[in-house]
PDB file of C-alpha atoms in Angstrom:
ATOM      1  CA  MET A 874     -31.641 -12.776 -29.681  1.00  0.00           C
ATOM      2  CA  ALA A 875     -28.094 -14.106 -29.476  1.00  0.00           C
ATOM      3  CA  LEU A 876     -26.597 -15.865 -32.436  1.00  0.00           C
ATOM      4  CA  PRO A 877     -25.623 -19.503 -31.957  1.00  0.00           C
ATOM      5  CA  ARG A 878     -21.930 -20.065 -31.386  1.00  0.00           C
ATOM      6  CA  ASP A 879     -19.968 -21.551 -34.233  1.00  0.00           C
ATOM      7  CA  PRO A 880     -18.269 -24.693 -32.817  1.00  0.00           C
ATOM      8  CA  THR A 881     -15.594 -24.596 -35.519  1.00  0.00           C
ATOM      9  CA  VAL A 882     -14.202 -21.301 -34.260  1.00  0.00           C
ATOM     10  CA  ALA A 883     -11.702 -21.983 -31.507  1.00  0.00           C
ATOM     11  CA  ARG A 884     -11.760 -19.765 -28.477  1.00  0.00           C
ATOM     12  CA  GLN A 885      -8.684 -17.656 -28.192  1.00  0.00           C
ATOM     13  CA  ALA A 886      -6.857 -17.532 -24.899  1.00  0.00           C
ATOM     14  CA  PRO A 887      -6.259 -14.051 -23.521  1.00  0.00           C
ATOM     15  CA  GLN A 888      -3.044 -12.586 -24.846  1.00  0.00           C
ATOM     16  CA  PRO A 889      -0.266 -12.190 -22.281  1.00  0.00           C
ATOM     17  CA  VAL A 890       0.185  -8.582 -21.272  1.00  0.00           C
ATOM     18  CA  GLU A 891       3.640  -7.074 -21.826  1.00  0.00           C
ATOM     19  CA  SER A 892       3.025  -3.869 -19.905  1.00  0.00           C
ATOM     20  CA  VAL A 893       0.326  -2.317 -17.757  1.00  0.00           C
ATOM     21  CA  ARG A 894      -0.283   1.096 -16.186  1.00  0.00           C
ATOM     22  CA  LEU A 895       1.706   1.680 -13.002  1.00  0.00           C
ATOM     23  CA  ASP A 896      -1.362   2.558 -10.907  1.00  0.00           C
ATOM     24  CA  ARG A 897      -3.162  -0.569 -12.099  1.00  0.00           C
ATOM     25  CA  TRP A 898      -0.176  -2.815 -11.332  1.00  0.00           C
ATOM     26  CA  LEU A 899       0.236  -1.360  -7.816  1.00  0.00           C
ATOM     27  CA  TRP A 900      -3.467  -1.992  -7.204  1.00  0.00           C
ATOM     28  CA  ALA A 901      -3.236  -5.570  -8.559  1.00  0.00           C
ATOM     29  CA  ALA A 902      -0.124  -6.215  -6.423  1.00  0.00           C
ATOM     30  CA  ARG A 903      -2.108  -5.024  -3.362  1.00  0.00           C
ATOM     31  CA  PHE A 904       0.130  -2.138  -2.370  1.00  0.00           C
ATOM     32  CA  PHE A 905      -3.003   0.068  -2.391  1.00  0.00           C
ATOM     33  CA  LYS A 906      -6.686  -0.719  -1.831  1.00  0.00           C
ATOM     34  CA  THR A 907      -7.908   1.310  -4.800  1.00  0.00           C
ATOM     35  CA  ARG A 908      -6.477   2.540  -8.077  1.00  0.00           C
ATOM     36  CA  GLY A 909      -7.328   6.057  -6.976  1.00  0.00           C
ATOM     37  CA  LEU A 910      -5.111   5.733  -3.906  1.00  0.00           C
ATOM     38  CA  ALA A 911      -2.349   4.290  -6.078  1.00  0.00           C
ATOM     39  CA  ALA A 912      -2.642   7.200  -8.516  1.00  0.00           C
ATOM     40  CA  GLU A 913      -2.536   9.720  -5.636  1.00  0.00           C
ATOM     41  CA  ALA A 914       0.608   8.115  -4.221  1.00  0.00           C
ATOM     42  CA  ILE A 915       2.287   8.134  -7.631  1.00  0.00           C
ATOM     43  CA  ALA A 916       1.363  11.770  -8.266  1.00  0.00           C
ATOM     44  CA  GLY A 917       2.599  12.652  -4.764  1.00  0.00           C
ATOM     45  CA  GLY A 918       6.054  11.203  -5.455  1.00  0.00           C
ATOM     46  CA  LYS A 919       5.654   8.183  -3.161  1.00  0.00           C
ATOM     47  CA  VAL A 920       6.429   5.755  -6.004  1.00  0.00           C
ATOM     48  CA  GLN A 921       9.567   5.638  -8.129  1.00  0.00           C
ATOM     49  CA  LEU A 922       9.947   3.513 -11.257  1.00  0.00           C
ATOM     50  CA  ASN A 923      13.560   2.628 -12.108  1.00  0.00           C
ATOM     51  CA  GLY A 924      14.799   5.443  -9.853  1.00  0.00           C
ATOM     52  CA  ASN A 925      12.644   8.172 -11.413  1.00  0.00           C
ATOM     53  CA  ARG A 926       9.342   9.760 -10.481  1.00  0.00           C
ATOM     54  CA  ALA A 927       6.572   8.397 -12.644  1.00  0.00           C
ATOM     55  CA  LYS A 928       3.026   9.220 -13.645  1.00  0.00           C
ATOM     56  CA  PRO A 929       0.079   6.858 -13.052  1.00  0.00           C
ATOM     57  CA  ALA A 930      -0.152   5.912 -16.752  1.00  0.00           C
ATOM     58  CA  LYS A 931       3.542   4.987 -17.066  1.00  0.00           C
ATOM     59  CA  PRO A 932       3.811   1.391 -18.358  1.00  0.00           C
ATOM     60  CA  VAL A 933       5.360  -1.196 -16.041  1.00  0.00           C
ATOM     61  CA  GLN A 934       7.267  -4.121 -17.530  1.00  0.00           C
ATOM     62  CA  VAL A 935       8.858  -7.264 -16.129  1.00  0.00           C
ATOM     63  CA  GLY A 936      12.255  -6.451 -14.615  1.00  0.00           C
ATOM     64  CA  ASP A 937      11.420  -2.878 -13.602  1.00  0.00           C
ATOM     65  CA  ASN A 938      12.563  -1.665 -10.162  1.00  0.00           C
ATOM     66  CA  LEU A 939       9.983   0.014  -7.938  1.00  0.00           C
ATOM     67  CA  ARG A 940      10.338   1.973  -4.720  1.00  0.00           C
ATOM     68  CA  VAL A 941       6.945   2.260  -3.003  1.00  0.00           C
ATOM     69  CA  ARG A 942       6.337   4.264   0.198  1.00  0.00           C
ATOM     70  CA  VAL A 943       3.129   3.563   2.099  1.00  0.00           C
ATOM     71  CA  GLY A 944       2.976   5.485   5.363  1.00  0.00           C
ATOM     72  CA  PRO A 945       6.293   5.102   7.192  1.00  0.00           C
ATOM     73  CA  TYR A 946       7.168   1.878   5.343  1.00  0.00           C
ATOM     74  CA  GLU A 947       9.055   1.513   2.071  1.00  0.00           C
ATOM     75  CA  TRP A 948       9.167  -1.455  -0.295  1.00  0.00           C
ATOM     76  CA  LEU A 949      11.982  -2.022  -2.801  1.00  0.00           C
ATOM     77  CA  VAL A 950      10.736  -4.531  -5.371  1.00  0.00           C
ATOM     78  CA  ILE A 951      11.500  -5.961  -8.796  1.00  0.00           C
ATOM     79  CA  VAL A 952       8.501  -6.635 -11.042  1.00  0.00           C
ATOM     80  CA  ARG A 953       8.333 -10.360 -11.901  1.00  0.00           C
ATOM     81  CA  ALA A 954       4.910 -10.619 -13.556  1.00  0.00           C
ATOM     82  CA  ILE A 955       2.347  -8.327 -15.143  1.00  0.00           C
ATOM     83  CA  THR A 956      -1.396  -8.536 -14.683  1.00  0.00           C
ATOM     84  CA  GLU A 957      -4.367  -6.222 -14.967  1.00  0.00           C
ATOM     85  CA  ARG A 958      -6.507  -8.256 -12.587  1.00  0.00           C
ATOM     86  CA  ARG A 959      -6.432  -8.082  -8.812  1.00  0.00           C
ATOM     87  CA  GLY A 960      -6.208 -11.496  -7.209  1.00  0.00           C
ATOM     88  CA  SER A 961      -5.641 -12.906  -3.763  1.00  0.00           C
ATOM     89  CA  ALA A 962      -2.799 -11.744  -1.545  1.00  0.00           C
ATOM     90  CA  ARG A 963      -0.956 -14.975  -2.308  1.00  0.00           C
ATOM     91  CA  ASP A 964      -1.250 -14.291  -6.059  1.00  0.00           C
ATOM     92  CA  ALA A 965      -0.175 -10.676  -5.551  1.00  0.00           C
ATOM     93  CA  GLN A 966       3.078 -11.750  -3.887  1.00  0.00           C
ATOM     94  CA  LEU A 967       3.986 -13.659  -7.054  1.00  0.00           C
ATOM     95  CA  LEU A 968       3.977 -10.417  -9.052  1.00  0.00           C
ATOM     96  CA  TYR A 969       7.186  -9.088  -7.462  1.00  0.00           C
ATOM     97  CA  ASP A 970      10.370  -9.993  -5.609  1.00  0.00           C
ATOM     98  CA  GLU A 971      11.281  -7.864  -2.647  1.00  0.00           C
ATOM     99  CA  LEU A 972      14.898  -6.800  -2.299  1.00  0.00           C
ATOM    100  CA  PRO A 973      16.516  -7.913   0.986  1.00  0.00           C
ATOM    101  CA  GLU A 974      17.710  -4.423   1.972  1.00  0.00           C
ATOM    102  CA  GLY A 975      14.168  -3.067   1.660  1.00  0.00           C
ATOM    103  CA  ARG A 976      12.748  -5.861   3.795  1.00  0.00           C
ATOM    104  CA  ALA A 977      15.457  -5.401   6.449  1.00  0.00           C
ATOM    105  CA  ALA A 978      14.851  -1.643   6.643  1.00  0.00           C
ATOM    106  CA  ARG A 979      11.092  -2.157   6.959  1.00  0.00           C
ATOM    107  CA  GLU A 980      11.540  -4.762   9.711  1.00  0.00           C
ATOM    108  CA  ARG A 981      13.900  -2.412  11.622  1.00  0.00           C
ATOM    109  CA  LEU A 982      11.336   0.371  11.387  1.00  0.00           C
ATOM    110  CA  ALA A 983       8.560  -1.937  12.607  1.00  0.00           C
ATOM    111  CA  GLU A 984      10.740  -2.951  15.566  1.00  0.00           C
ATOM    112  CA  GLN A 985      11.393   0.716  16.406  1.00  0.00           C
ATOM    113  CA  HIS A 986       7.667   1.403  16.355  1.00  0.00           C
ATOM    114  CA  LYS A 987       7.094  -1.487  18.772  1.00  0.00           C
ATOM    115  CA  MET A 988       9.771  -0.181  21.152  1.00  0.00           C
ATOM    116  CA  ALA A 989       8.536   3.423  21.079  1.00  0.00           C
ATOM    117  CA  PRO A 990       6.595   4.537  24.153  1.00  0.00           C
ATOM    118  CA  ALA A 991       2.860   4.936  23.884  1.00  0.00           C
ATOM    119  CA  PRO A 992       1.750   8.510  23.290  1.00  0.00           C
ATOM    120  CA  ALA A 993       1.086  10.357  26.544  1.00  0.00           C
ATOM    121  CA  TYR A 994      -2.325  11.732  27.430  1.00  0.00           C
ATOM    122  CA  THR A 995      -2.390  15.334  26.288  1.00  0.00           C
ATOM    123  CA  GLY A 996      -5.351  16.449  28.385  1.00  0.00           C
ATOM    124  CA  LYS A 997      -7.482  17.464  25.455  1.00  0.00           C
ATOM    125  CA  GLY A 998     -10.636  19.394  26.099  1.00  0.00           C
ATOM    126  CA  ARG A 999     -12.433  20.459  29.215  1.00  0.00           C
ATOM    127  CA  PRO A1000     -12.431  18.092  32.207  1.00  0.00           C
ATOM    128  CA  THR A1001     -15.667  16.221  32.815  1.00  0.00           C
ATOM    129  CA  LYS A1002     -17.756  16.961  35.880  1.00  0.00           C
ATOM    130  CA  LYS A1003     -16.339  13.890  37.602  1.00  0.00           C
ATOM    131  CA  GLU A1004     -12.765  14.954  36.799  1.00  0.00           C
ATOM    132  CA  ARG A1005     -13.445  18.494  38.077  1.00  0.00           C
ATOM    133  CA  ARG A1006     -14.743  17.109  41.401  1.00  0.00           C
ATOM    134  CA  GLU A1007     -11.642  14.926  41.739  1.00  0.00           C
ATOM    135  CA  LEU A1008      -9.381  17.901  41.023  1.00  0.00           C
ATOM    136  CA  ARG A1009     -11.214  20.037  43.592  1.00  0.00           C
ATOM    137  CA  ARG A1010     -10.854  17.284  46.219  1.00  0.00           C
ATOM    138  CA  LEU A1011      -7.125  17.023  45.500  1.00  0.00           C
ATOM    139  CA  GLU A1012      -6.663  20.789  45.783  1.00  0.00           C
ATOM    140  CA  GLU A1013      -8.615  21.013  49.039  1.00  0.00           C
ATOM    141  CA  GLY A1014      -6.986  17.934  50.536  1.00  0.00           C
ATOM    142  CA  ASP A1015     -10.242  15.972  51.000  1.00  0.00           C
ATOM    143  CA  VAL A1016      -8.863  12.768  49.482  1.00  0.00           C
TER     144      VAL A1016
END
């Protein structure tokens, strides 16, 4: 049975966090879908904290510089807020400021990907029966 709450005791607000684990912050800032993926990226050297390789448990503080590579894209950000909780995408964008050179490089890369030709058909596997018949007709001239 739970004890009755004492109304004279004031509820304490959660204490502001001064630092948080790097993998947890990257997850909260929505750079990665899971903390496990964030930890893998950090261990793989895809994340730099203040210009140095870091470990997943390295504490992140306000004002730290991060370089985060996800796939072909790279973010250069400055940490503006610390949280341990994952919120909406709008809330996540308030946790950091993106440097203009990082944004410009990422937009150039996205434009290059749009302009790149679609991958050509490589002819994987054995032709289907229909494709074999069409090939035979082409070779025999029965088109």
